CSV table of C-alpha atoms in Angstrom, one decimal:
chain,number,residue,atom,x,y,z
A,211,MET,CA,0.0,0.0,0.0
A,212,ILE,CA,2.9,2.3,0.9
A,213,SER,CA,5.3,1.5,-2.0
A,214,ASN,CA,2.6,0.8,-4.7
A,215,GLU,CA,4.4,-2.5,-5.3
A,216,VAL,CA,3.5,-6.1,-4.8
A,217,PRO,CA,4.6,-6.9,-1.2
A,218,GLU,CA,7.2,-9.6,-0.5
A,219,HIS,CA,6.0,-10.2,3.1
A,220,PRO,CA,2.4,-9.0,3.1
A,221,CYS,CA,0.6,-8.3,6.3
A,222,VAL,CA,-2.8,-6.7,7.1
A,223,SER,CA,-3.6,-3.9,9.6
A,224,PRO,CA,-6.7,-4.7,11.7
A,225,VAL,CA,-7.2,-1.0,12.2
A,226,SER,CA,-7.6,-0.1,8.5
A,227,ASN,CA,-7.9,-3.6,6.9
A,228,GLN,CA,-5.2,-2.6,4.4
A,229,VAL,CA,-2.3,-4.8,3.2
A,230,PHE,CA,1.3,-3.5,3.7
A,231,GLU,CA,4.8,-4.6,3.1
A,232,ARG,CA,5.9,-5.7,6.6
A,233,ARG,CA,9.3,-4.1,6.4
A,234,LEU,CA,7.8,-0.7,5.5
A,235,ILE,CA,4.9,-0.7,7.9
A,236,GLU,CA,7.2,-1.6,10.8
A,237,LYS,CA,9.4,1.4,10.0
A,238,TYR,CA,6.4,3.6,9.8
A,239,ILE,CA,5.0,2.4,13.1
A,240,ALA,CA,8.4,2.8,14.8
A,241,GLU,CA,8.5,6.4,13.6
A,242,ASN,CA,4.8,7.4,14.0
A,243,GLY,CA,3.0,4.7,16.1
A,244,VAL,CA,-0.2,5.0,13.9
A,245,ASP,CA,-1.8,3.4,10.9
A,246,PRO,CA,-0.7,5.3,7.8
A,247,ILE,CA,-4.2,5.3,6.3
A,248,ASN,CA,-6.5,6.5,9.0
A,249,GLY,CA,-4.0,7.7,11.7
A,250,GLN,CA,-5.4,5.3,14.4
A,251,PRO,CA,-2.8,4.0,17.0
A,252,LEU,CA,-1.2,0.8,15.7
A,253,SER,CA,1.6,-1.5,17.1
A,254,GLU,CA,3.7,-4.2,15.5
A,255,GLU,CA,2.0,-6.9,17.6
A,256,GLN,CA,-1.4,-6.1,16.0
A,257,LEU,CA,-0.1,-6.8,12.4
A,258,ILE,CA,-1.4,-10.0,10.9
A,259,ASP,CA,0.8,-11.9,8.4
A,260,ILE,CA,-0.8,-13.2,5.1
A,261,LYS,CA,0.3,-16.6,3.9
A,262,VAL,CA,0.9,-16.5,0.2
A,263,SER,CA,2.9,-18.5,-2.3
A,264,HIS,CA,5.7,-16.2,-3.6
A,265,PRO,CA,4.8,-15.4,-7.2
A,266,ILE,CA,7.2,-14.0,-9.7
A,267,ARG,CA,6.7,-10.3,-9.5
A,268,PRO,CA,5.5,-8.8,-12.8
A,269,LYS,CA,7.4,-5.9,-14.1
A,270,ALA,CA,5.8,-2.6,-13.2
A,271,PRO,CA,3.4,-1.9,-16.0
A,272,SER,CA,4.1,1.8,-15.7
A,273,ALA,CA,7.8,1.4,-16.7
A,274,THR,CA,7.3,-0.6,-19.9
A,275,SER,CA,7.3,2.2,-22.4
A,276,ILE,CA,9.4,5.4,-22.9
A,277,PRO,CA,6.4,7.7,-22.4
A,278,ALA,CA,5.6,6.0,-19.1
A,279,ILE,CA,9.3,6.3,-18.0
A,280,LEU,CA,9.2,10.0,-18.9
A,281,LYS,CA,6.0,10.5,-16.9
A,282,SER,CA,7.5,8.8,-13.8
A,283,LEU,CA,10.6,11.0,-14.1
A,284,GLN,CA,8.3,14.1,-14.4
A,285,ASP,CA,6.4,13.0,-11.3
A,286,GLU,CA,9.6,12.6,-9.3
A,287,TRP,CA,10.9,16.0,-10.5
A,288,ASP,CA,7.6,17.6,-9.4
A,289,ALA,CA,7.8,15.9,-6.0
A,290,VAL,CA,11.4,17.1,-5.5
A,291,MET,CA,10.4,20.7,-6.4
A,292,LEU,CA,7.5,20.6,-4.0
A,293,HIS,CA,9.8,19.3,-1.2
A,294,SER,CA,12.3,22.0,-2.0
A,295,PHE,CA,9.6,24.7,-1.8
A,296,THR,CA,8.5,23.3,1.6
A,297,LEU,CA,12.1,23.3,2.9
A,298,ARG,CA,12.6,27.0,1.8
A,299,GLN,CA,9.4,28.0,3.6
A,300,GLN,CA,10.6,26.2,6.8
A,301,LEU,CA,14.0,27.9,6.5
A,302,GLN,CA,12.4,31.4,6.2
A,303,THR,CA,10.3,30.7,9.3
A,304,THR,CA,13.3,29.5,11.3
A,305,ARG,CA,15.3,32.6,10.3
A,306,GLN,CA,12.4,34.8,11.5
A,307,GLU,CA,12.3,32.9,14.8
A,308,LEU,CA,16.1,33.2,15.2
A,309,SER,CA,16.1,37.0,14.6
A,310,HIS,CA,13.3,37.4,17.0
A,311,ALA,CA,15.1,35.4,19.7
A,312,LEU,CA,18.3,37.4,19.1
A,313,TYR,CA,16.4,40.7,19.5
A,314,GLN,CA,14.9,39.4,22.8
A,315,HIS,CA,18.3,38.4,24.0
A,316,ASP,CA,19.8,41.8,23.2
A,317,ALA,CA,16.9,43.6,25.0
A,318,ALA,CA,17.4,41.4,28.0
A,319,CYS,CA,21.1,42.2,28.1
A,320,ARG,CA,20.3,45.9,28.1
A,321,VAL,CA,17.8,45.6,30.9
A,322,ILE,CA,20.4,43.6,33.0
A,323,ALA,CA,23.1,46.3,32.3
A,324,ARG,CA,20.7,49.1,33.4
A,325,LEU,CA,19.7,47.2,36.6
A,326,THR,CA,23.3,46.5,37.5
A,327,LYS,CA,24.1,50.2,37.1
A,328,GLU,CA,21.1,51.1,39.3
A,329,VAL,CA,22.2,48.6,41.9
A,330,THR,CA,25.8,50.0,41.9
A,331,ALA,CA,24.5,53.6,42.2
A,332,ALA,CA,22.2,52.5,45.1
A,333,ARG,CA,25.1,50.8,46.9
A,334,GLU,CA,27.2,53.9,46.6
A,335,ALA,CA,24.4,56.1,47.8
A,336,LEU,CA,23.9,53.8,50.8
A,337,ALA,CA,27.6,53.9,51.6
A,338,THR,CA,27.4,57.7,51.5
A,339,LEU,CA,24.4,57.8,53.7
A,340,LYS,CA,25.6,55.4,56.5
A,341,PRO,CA,28.5,57.6,57.6
A,342,GLN,CA,26.4,60.7,57.1
A,343,ALA,CA,23.8,59.4,59.5
A,344,GLY,CA,26.5,58.8,62.1
A,345,LEU,CA,27.9,62.3,61.5
A,346,ILE,CA,24.6,64.3,61.9
A,347,ALA,CA,23.6,62.8,65.2
A,348,PRO,CA,26.6,64.0,67.3
A,349,GLN,CA,26.4,67.5,65.9
A,350,ALA,CA,22.8,67.9,66.8
A,351,THR,CA,23.5,68.0,70.6
A,352,PRO,CA,25.7,71.0,70.7
A,353,ALA,CA,23.2,73.0,68.6
A,354,SER,CA,20.6,72.6,71.4
A,355,GLN,CA,23.1,73.5,74.1
A,356,THR,CA,24.2,76.6,72.1
A,357,ALA,CA,20.7,78.0,72.4
A,358,ALA,CA,21.0,77.8,76.2
A,359,VAL,CA,24.3,79.7,76.3
A,360,GLY,CA,22.8,83.0,75.2
A,361,ALA,CA,24.4,85.9,73.5
A,362,GLY,CA,27.5,85.9,75.6
A,363,GLY,CA,29.0,82.6,74.4
A,364,GLU,CA,30.1,81.6,70.9
A,365,ALA,CA,28.1,78.8,69.4
A,366,MET,CA,31.2,77.4,67.7
A,367,GLU,CA,33.1,77.1,71.0
A,368,VAL,CA,30.4,75.1,72.7
A,369,SER,CA,30.1,72.5,69.8
A,370,GLU,CA,33.9,72.1,69.9
A,371,GLN,CA,34.2,71.4,73.6
A,372,VAL,CA,31.6,68.7,73.3
A,373,GLY,CA,33.7,67.1,70.5
A,374,MET,CA,37.2,67.4,72.0
A,375,THR,CA,36.8,65.4,75.2
A,376,PRO,CA,39.5,65.4,77.9
A,377,GLU,CA,40.2,61.7,76.9
A,378,ILE,CA,41.0,62.7,73.3
A,379,ILE,CA,43.2,65.7,74.5
A,380,GLN,CA,45.1,63.3,76.9
A,381,LYS,CA,45.6,60.8,74.0
A,382,LEU,CA,47.1,63.6,71.8
A,383,GLN,CA,49.4,64.7,74.7
A,384,ASP,CA,50.6,61.2,75.5
A,385,LYS,CA,51.5,60.6,71.8
A,386,ALA,CA,53.3,63.9,71.6
A,387,THR,CA,55.4,63.1,74.7
A,388,VAL,CA,56.4,59.7,73.3
A,389,LEU,CA,57.4,61.2,69.9
A,390,THR,CA,59.3,64.1,71.5
A,391,THR,CA,61.3,61.6,73.7
A,392,GLU,CA,62.1,59.5,70.6
A,393,ARG,CA,63.3,62.5,68.7
A,394,LYS,CA,65.6,63.6,71.6
A,395,LYS,CA,67.0,60.0,71.8
A,396,ARG,CA,67.8,60.1,68.0
A,397,GLY,CA,69.3,63.5,68.5
A,398,LYS,CA,71.3,64.6,65.4
A,399,THR,CA,72.3,61.1,64.3
A,400,VAL,CA,71.4,60.3,60.7
A,401,PRO,CA,70.1,56.8,59.9
A,402,GLU,CA,72.9,54.5,58.5
A,403,ASP,CA,70.9,53.5,55.5
A,404,LEU,CA,70.1,57.1,54.5
A,405,ILE,CA,71.4,57.8,51.0
A,406,ARG,CA,74.4,60.1,50.9
A,407,ALA,CA,74.1,63.5,49.1
A,408,GLU,CA,76.7,62.5,46.5
A,409,ASP,CA,74.7,59.4,45.6
A,410,LEU,CA,71.4,61.3,45.6
A,411,GLY,CA,72.9,63.6,43.0
A,412,LYS,CA,73.4,60.5,40.7
A,413,PHE,CA,69.7,59.6,40.7
A,414,ARG,CA,68.1,58.9,37.3
A,415,GLN,CA,64.6,58.0,36.2
A,416,VAL,CA,64.2,54.2,36.5
A,417,ALA,CA,60.5,53.8,35.9
A,418,SER,CA,57.5,55.6,34.5
A,419,HIS,CA,53.9,54.5,34.7
A,420,ALA,CA,51.2,56.3,32.7
A,421,GLY,CA,48.3,53.8,32.9
A,422,LEU,CA,47.1,54.5,36.5
A,423,HIS,CA,44.5,57.1,35.7
A,424,SER,CA,42.1,57.8,32.8
A,425,ALA,CA,43.6,59.2,29.6
A,426,SER,CA,40.4,61.1,28.8
A,427,ILE,CA,40.8,63.4,31.9
A,428,PRO,CA,44.6,63.4,32.2
A,429,GLY,CA,46.5,64.4,35.3
A,430,ILE,CA,47.5,62.9,38.7
A,431,ILE,CA,46.8,65.6,41.3
A,432,SER,CA,48.1,64.1,44.5
A,433,LEU,CA,50.6,61.5,45.7
A,434,ASP,CA,51.5,59.7,49.0
A,435,LEU,CA,53.6,56.7,50.0
A,436,CYS,CA,52.8,54.4,52.9
A,437,PRO,CA,55.3,55.5,55.6
A,438,THR,CA,55.9,51.9,56.8
A,439,ASP,CA,56.2,50.4,53.3
A,440,THR,CA,57.2,53.0,50.8
A,441,ASN,CA,56.6,50.5,47.9
A,442,LYS,CA,52.9,51.1,48.4
A,443,VAL,CA,52.0,54.2,46.3
A,444,LEU,CA,48.8,56.2,46.5
A,445,THR,CA,47.7,58.6,43.8
A,446,GLY,CA,44.6,60.8,43.3
A,447,GLY,CA,43.6,61.8,39.8
A,448,ALA,CA,41.7,64.4,37.8
A,449,ASP,CA,39.5,61.4,36.7
A,450,LYS,CA,38.0,61.4,40.3
A,451,ASN,CA,39.7,58.0,41.1
A,452,VAL,CA,42.1,57.0,43.9
A,453,VAL,CA,44.6,54.4,42.8
A,454,VAL,CA,46.8,52.2,45.0
A,455,PHE,CA,49.9,51.0,43.2
A,456,ASP,CA,52.6,48.5,44.2
A,457,ARG,CA,56.1,49.8,43.1
A,458,ARG,CA,57.8,46.4,43.5
A,459,GLU,CA,55.2,44.4,41.6
A,460,GLU,CA,54.6,47.3,39.2
A,461,GLN,CA,50.8,46.8,39.2
A,462,ILE,CA,47.7,48.5,40.4
A,463,VAL,CA,46.4,47.0,43.7
A,464,ALA,CA,43.1,48.9,43.8
A,465,THR,CA,41.1,51.6,42.0
A,466,LEU,CA,38.8,53.4,44.3
A,467,LYS,CA,35.8,55.2,42.8
A,468,GLY,CA,33.3,57.5,44.6
A,469,HIS,CA,34.4,61.1,44.4
A,470,THR,CA,32.4,63.3,42.1
A,471,LYS,CA,35.2,65.8,41.4
A,472,LYS,CA,39.0,65.5,41.1
A,473,VAL,CA,41.0,64.1,44.0
A,474,SER,CA,43.1,66.9,45.5
A,475,SER,CA,44.8,65.2,48.5
A,476,VAL,CA,45.6,61.6,49.4
A,477,ILE,CA,47.1,59.9,52.5
A,478,TYR,CA,48.2,56.3,53.1
A,479,HIS,CA,47.6,55.1,56.7
A,480,PRO,CA,51.0,53.9,58.2
A,481,ALA,CA,49.6,50.9,60.1
A,482,GLN,CA,46.3,49.9,58.5
A,483,SER,CA,45.2,48.9,55.0
A,484,VAL,CA,43.3,52.2,54.8
A,485,VAL,CA,43.7,55.3,52.7
A,486,PHE,CA,42.2,58.8,52.8
A,487,SER,CA,41.3,61.2,50.0
A,488,ALA,CA,39.8,64.7,49.8
A,489,SER,CA,38.2,66.5,46.9
A,490,PRO,CA,36.6,69.7,45.8
A,491,ASP,CA,33.3,67.8,46.0
A,492,SER,CA,33.6,68.9,49.8
A,493,THR,CA,34.0,65.3,51.1
A,494,ILE,CA,36.8,63.3,52.7
A,495,ARG,CA,36.6,59.6,52.0
A,496,VAL,CA,38.1,56.7,54.0
A,497,TRP,CA,38.8,53.7,51.9
A,498,SER,CA,39.6,50.1,52.6
A,499,VAL,CA,42.4,48.9,50.3
A,500,THR,CA,41.7,45.2,50.8
A,501,GLY,CA,38.0,45.6,50.3
A,502,GLY,CA,38.4,48.2,47.5
A,503,ASN,CA,35.4,50.2,48.9
A,504,CYS,CA,34.6,53.4,50.7
A,505,VAL,CA,34.1,52.7,54.4
A,506,GLN,CA,33.4,56.3,55.6
A,507,VAL,CA,32.5,59.6,54.2
A,508,ILE,CA,33.4,62.6,56.4
A,509,ARG,CA,31.4,65.7,55.6
A,510,ALA,CA,33.4,68.3,57.6
A,511,HIS,CA,33.2,71.1,55.1
A,512,GLU,CA,30.8,73.2,53.0
A,513,ALA,CA,33.3,73.9,50.2
A,514,SER,CA,36.2,72.4,48.4
A,515,VAL,CA,38.6,70.4,50.8
A,516,THR,CA,42.1,71.8,50.1
A,517,GLY,CA,44.3,70.0,52.6
A,518,LEU,CA,44.5,66.7,54.5
A,519,SER,CA,46.9,65.5,57.2
A,520,LEU,CA,46.9,62.4,59.4
A,521,HIS,CA,47.6,62.8,63.1
A,522,ALA,CA,50.5,60.8,64.5
A,523,THR,CA,48.1,58.6,66.5
A,524,GLY,CA,46.6,57.4,63.2
A,525,ASP,CA,43.1,58.0,64.6
A,526,TYR,CA,42.4,61.6,63.6
A,527,LEU,CA,42.4,63.6,60.4
A,528,LEU,CA,43.0,67.3,59.9
A,529,SER,CA,41.4,69.0,56.9
A,530,SER,CA,41.4,72.5,55.5
A,531,SER,CA,38.8,74.0,53.2
A,532,GLU,CA,37.9,77.0,51.0
A,533,ASP,CA,35.0,77.5,53.6
A,534,GLN,CA,37.7,79.1,55.8
A,535,TYR,CA,37.5,76.4,58.4
A,536,TRP,CA,39.9,73.7,59.5
A,537,ALA,CA,38.4,70.5,61.0
A,538,PHE,CA,39.6,67.7,63.2
A,539,SER,CA,37.7,64.4,62.6
A,540,ASP,CA,37.7,60.9,64.0
A,541,ILE,CA,38.4,58.4,61.2
A,542,GLN,CA,36.6,55.5,62.9
A,543,THR,CA,33.2,57.2,63.4
A,544,GLY,CA,33.4,59.8,60.7
A,545,ARG,CA,32.5,62.4,63.4
A,546,VAL,CA,33.8,65.9,63.2
A,547,LEU,CA,35.3,66.6,66.7
A,548,THR,CA,36.0,70.2,66.2
A,549,LYS,CA,35.8,72.8,63.5
A,550,VAL,CA,37.5,76.3,63.7
A,551,THR,CA,37.9,79.4,61.6
A,552,ASP,CA,39.9,82.6,62.2
A,553,GLU,CA,37.1,85.2,62.4
A,554,THR,CA,39.5,88.1,61.9
A,555,ALA,CA,41.1,86.8,58.7
A,556,GLY,CA,38.0,85.6,56.8
A,557,CYS,CA,40.1,83.9,54.2
A,558,ALA,CA,40.0,80.5,52.4
A,559,LEU,CA,42.5,77.9,53.6
A,560,THR,CA,44.7,76.3,50.9
A,561,CYS,CA,46.7,73.6,52.7
A,562,ALA,CA,47.1,72.0,56.2
A,563,GLN,CA,49.9,69.9,57.8
A,564,PHE,CA,50.5,68.4,61.3
A,565,HIS,CA,53.7,69.0,63.1
A,566,PRO,CA,55.4,65.7,63.7
A,567,ASP,CA,54.4,65.7,67.4
A,568,GLY,CA,50.8,66.3,66.5
A,569,LEU,CA,50.0,69.1,69.1
A,570,ILE,CA,50.4,72.0,66.6
A,571,PHE,CA,49.8,72.3,62.9
A,572,GLY,CA,50.1,74.8,60.1
A,573,THR,CA,47.6,76.0,57.6
A,574,GLY,CA,48.2,78.1,54.5
A,575,THR,CA,45.8,80.7,53.3
A,576,ALA,CA,44.7,82.3,50.0
A,577,ASP,CA,46.1,85.7,51.2
A,578,SER,CA,49.7,84.4,51.6
A,579,GLN,CA,49.7,83.8,55.4
A,580,ILE,CA,50.9,80.7,57.2
A,581,LYS,CA,49.1,80.2,60.5
A,582,ILE,CA,50.3,77.9,63.3
A,583,TRP,CA,47.5,76.5,65.5
A,584,ASP,CA,47.5,74.8,68.9
A,585,LEU,CA,45.3,71.7,68.6
A,586,LYS,CA,44.4,71.3,72.3
A,587,GLU,CA,43.4,74.9,72.7
A,588,ARG,CA,42.1,75.3,69.2
A,589,THR,CA,43.8,78.7,68.9
A,590,ASN,CA,46.0,80.5,66.4
A,591,VAL,CA,49.4,80.8,68.2
A,592,ALA,CA,51.6,82.2,65.4
A,593,ASN,CA,51.4,83.8,62.0
A,594,PHE,CA,54.2,83.8,59.3
A,595,PRO,CA,53.7,86.6,56.8
A,596,GLY,CA,56.2,87.1,53.9
A,597,HIS,CA,54.8,85.3,50.9
A,598,SER,CA,52.8,87.0,48.2
A,599,GLY,CA,50.0,85.0,46.5
A,600,PRO,CA,48.1,81.9,47.9
A,601,VAL,CA,50.2,79.4,49.9
A,602,THR,CA,50.3,76.2,47.8
A,603,SER,CA,52.2,73.8,50.1
A,604,ILE,CA,53.6,73.5,53.6
A,605,ALA,CA,55.8,70.8,55.2
A,606,PHE,CA,57.3,70.3,58.7
A,607,SER,CA,60.7,68.7,59.0
A,608,GLU,CA,61.0,65.5,61.1
A,609,ASN,CA,63.5,67.4,63.4
A,610,GLY,CA,60.5,69.4,64.6
A,611,TYR,CA,62.1,72.8,64.2
A,612,TYR,CA,61.8,73.6,60.5
A,613,LEU,CA,58.8,74.5,58.4
A,614,ALA,CA,59.0,74.8,54.6
A,615,THR,CA,56.4,76.8,52.7
A,616,GLY,CA,55.7,77.5,49.0
A,617,ALA,CA,53.4,80.0,47.4
A,618,GLN,CA,52.5,81.4,44.0
A,619,ASP,CA,55.3,83.8,44.2
A,620,SER,CA,58.0,81.4,42.8
A,621,SER,CA,59.7,81.2,46.2
A,622,LEU,CA,60.4,78.7,48.9
A,623,LYS,CA,60.6,80.0,52.5
A,624,LEU,CA,62.0,78.1,55.6
A,625,TRP,CA,60.9,79.1,59.1
A,626,ASP,CA,62.4,78.3,62.5
A,627,LEU,CA,59.6,77.4,64.8
A,628,ARG,CA,61.8,78.1,67.9
A,629,LYS,CA,62.5,81.7,66.9
A,630,LEU,CA,59.3,82.1,64.9
A,631,LYS,CA,61.1,83.7,62.0
A,632,ASN,CA,62.0,83.1,58.3
A,633,PHE,CA,65.7,82.2,58.2
A,634,LYS,CA,66.0,81.2,54.5
A,635,THR,CA,64.3,82.1,51.3
A,636,ILE,CA,65.0,80.2,48.1
A,637,THR,CA,64.0,82.2,45.1
A,638,LEU,CA,63.1,79.9,42.2
A,639,ASP,CA,62.9,80.8,38.5
A,640,ASN,CA,60.3,83.3,37.3
A,641,ASN,CA,56.8,81.8,37.1
A,642,TYR,CA,58.0,78.6,38.9
A,643,GLU,CA,54.9,77.0,40.4
A,644,VAL,CA,55.4,75.3,43.7
A,645,LYS,CA,52.9,72.4,44.0
A,646,SER,CA,54.4,70.0,46.5
A,647,LEU,CA,56.9,70.1,49.3
A,648,VAL,CA,58.2,67.2,51.3
A,649,PHE,CA,61.1,66.4,53.7
A,650,ASP,CA,62.4,62.9,53.8
A,651,GLN,CA,61.7,60.9,57.0
A,652,SER,CA,65.1,61.8,58.6
A,653,GLY,CA,64.7,65.6,57.8
A,654,THR,CA,67.9,65.6,55.8
A,655,TYR,CA,66.5,66.4,52.3
A,656,LEU,CA,63.7,68.7,51.1
A,657,ALA,CA,62.1,67.9,47.7
A,658,VAL,CA,60.1,70.5,45.7
A,659,GLY,CA,57.7,69.6,42.9
A,660,GLY,CA,56.1,72.1,40.5
A,661,SER,CA,57.5,73.3,37.2
A,662,ASP,CA,60.2,70.6,37.7
A,663,ILE,CA,61.6,68.6,40.6
A,664,ARG,CA,64.4,69.9,42.9
A,665,VAL,CA,66.0,68.3,45.9
A,666,TYR,CA,67.8,70.5,48.5
A,667,ILE,CA,70.1,69.3,51.3
A,668,CYS,CA,68.9,70.8,54.6
A,669,LYS,CA,71.1,73.2,56.6
A,670,GLN,CA,73.3,74.1,53.5
A,671,TRP,CA,70.1,74.5,51.5
A,672,SER,CA,72.0,73.7,48.3
A,673,GLU,CA,70.4,72.0,45.3
A,674,VAL,CA,71.6,68.4,44.8
A,675,LEU,CA,69.2,67.2,42.2
A,676,ASN,CA,67.0,68.6,39.4
A,677,PHE,CA,64.7,66.6,37.2
A,678,SER,CA,62.5,67.9,34.4
A,679,ASP,CA,61.3,64.5,33.1
A,680,HIS,CA,57.6,65.3,33.4
A,681,SER,CA,56.0,66.9,30.3
A,682,GLY,CA,53.4,68.7,32.5
A,683,LEU,CA,53.3,70.3,35.9
A,684,VAL,CA,54.7,68.1,38.8
A,685,THR,CA,51.9,67.8,41.4
A,686,GLY,CA,53.5,65.5,43.9
A,687,VAL,CA,56.9,64.3,45.2
A,688,ALA,CA,57.7,61.8,47.9
A,689,PHE,CA,60.8,60.1,49.3
A,690,GLY,CA,61.1,56.3,49.6
A,691,GLU,CA,62.5,54.8,52.8
A,692,HIS,CA,65.9,56.3,53.7
A,693,ALA,CA,65.5,58.4,50.6
A,694,GLN,CA,66.6,55.3,48.5
A,695,PHE,CA,64.3,56.5,45.8
A,696,LEU,CA,62.1,59.4,44.8
A,697,ALA,CA,58.6,59.3,43.4
A,698,SER,CA,56.7,62.0,41.5
A,699,THR,CA,53.4,62.5,39.8
A,700,GLY,CA,52.4,65.1,37.2
A,701,MET,CA,49.6,66.5,35.0
A,702,ASP,CA,51.1,64.4,32.2
A,703,ARG,CA,49.3,61.4,33.9
A,704,SER,CA,52.5,59.6,34.8
A,705,LEU,CA,54.0,58.3,38.0
A,706,LYS,CA,57.8,58.3,37.9
A,707,PHE,CA,60.5,56.8,40.1
A,708,TYR,CA,64.1,57.9,40.4
A,709,SER,CA,67.0,56.1,42.0
A,710,LEU,CA,70.6,55.1,41.4
């Protein structure tokens, strides 16, 4: 029935009463499980064999003449064409289904990307809000107490006294006593491993890394090395990112994102895997290097944060701002412990730096003054006039006596804190911009970064080194341990190292 030929092994289907070639019907049932004539369910067991004597099969009557052969060929050709047409239709349908599936997949990918972005933004917002919530609570108390003081007392003073507890002041005093004792023990002895001036003069650039920050917003604005392991390098960029870099491995350890404007100051904690950054977005951020995330946002100021310095205890941060205030904050809680301004000056602060003992500190102002403050009393104890133009950088020497200052007057001034006077002025080239000042950890050398890099030997104040390898302005300089190498960053987006 299926092949239109006389069956060799005929059998009958009880479902349709039709005769089939057994071989063909078994194949059909295996594939479809039904009778080919009426589509009813059919199994091999139901088939009934027909006993016949095997006749000699006659030739197919259709293929006995040429016209009949031509007709059968024509029929086969038509069947092939029909089958081809059906396949083409199926191909077209499959293509449409595939394109639809691809479109759906693309749409799904976009939705996932958008949701991931929203989740990241929400997490960052949450990280910002957590410390903020902790910051607002403590400051609410003094405000209510201020009202009770009346017209006689200053609101600012009351809020400060609440923040700077006797315990904190005692902690600062104890640390200062220890540090002063250690300094006296060391006396004038220079560390054995400290590089000699003649060797320092032979320093050459040994490495340059330009891939730390974004190329689209070029410029590294700030630099710091970890005091206890100077191979750990910290940079802040114009691209709003903070980058931790390993000098020995020559690779980035962490890229910390969160600031909404450039990063103007960075500090590496000496004892913990923690770094700090400040920005014109008016926030100070505390970051975990190992976690690669922001653990605290300190909102101490109402305007651009211009300077950052870590107290010797490692627990408190000093910050200066264009809002004319300096602030002293607890890094663990994010609380601002005290916030002070010089009412008489009414001028933006441009930089801030702790004295090595941590009981006094200096701030630079936009009107060329250097102010020395007593932290415990929160009072301005000395002023150093002499520069013209905003003070751009200040640095205390480890010996505790010298203060170096730079301003937009192309000069470098050195002050003696014992006599409170300027004992040396180094006049730099015309239009030289001083951007960074740093003494090495022994107080033997002073490095200046700006239009180029210069290193002076203290006491003689003679120049022992001069580099102009950066193609842009130098924004940061730092000494490695025992001044065995020098690091610098610049607006050309590069971090450079110099040594023998």
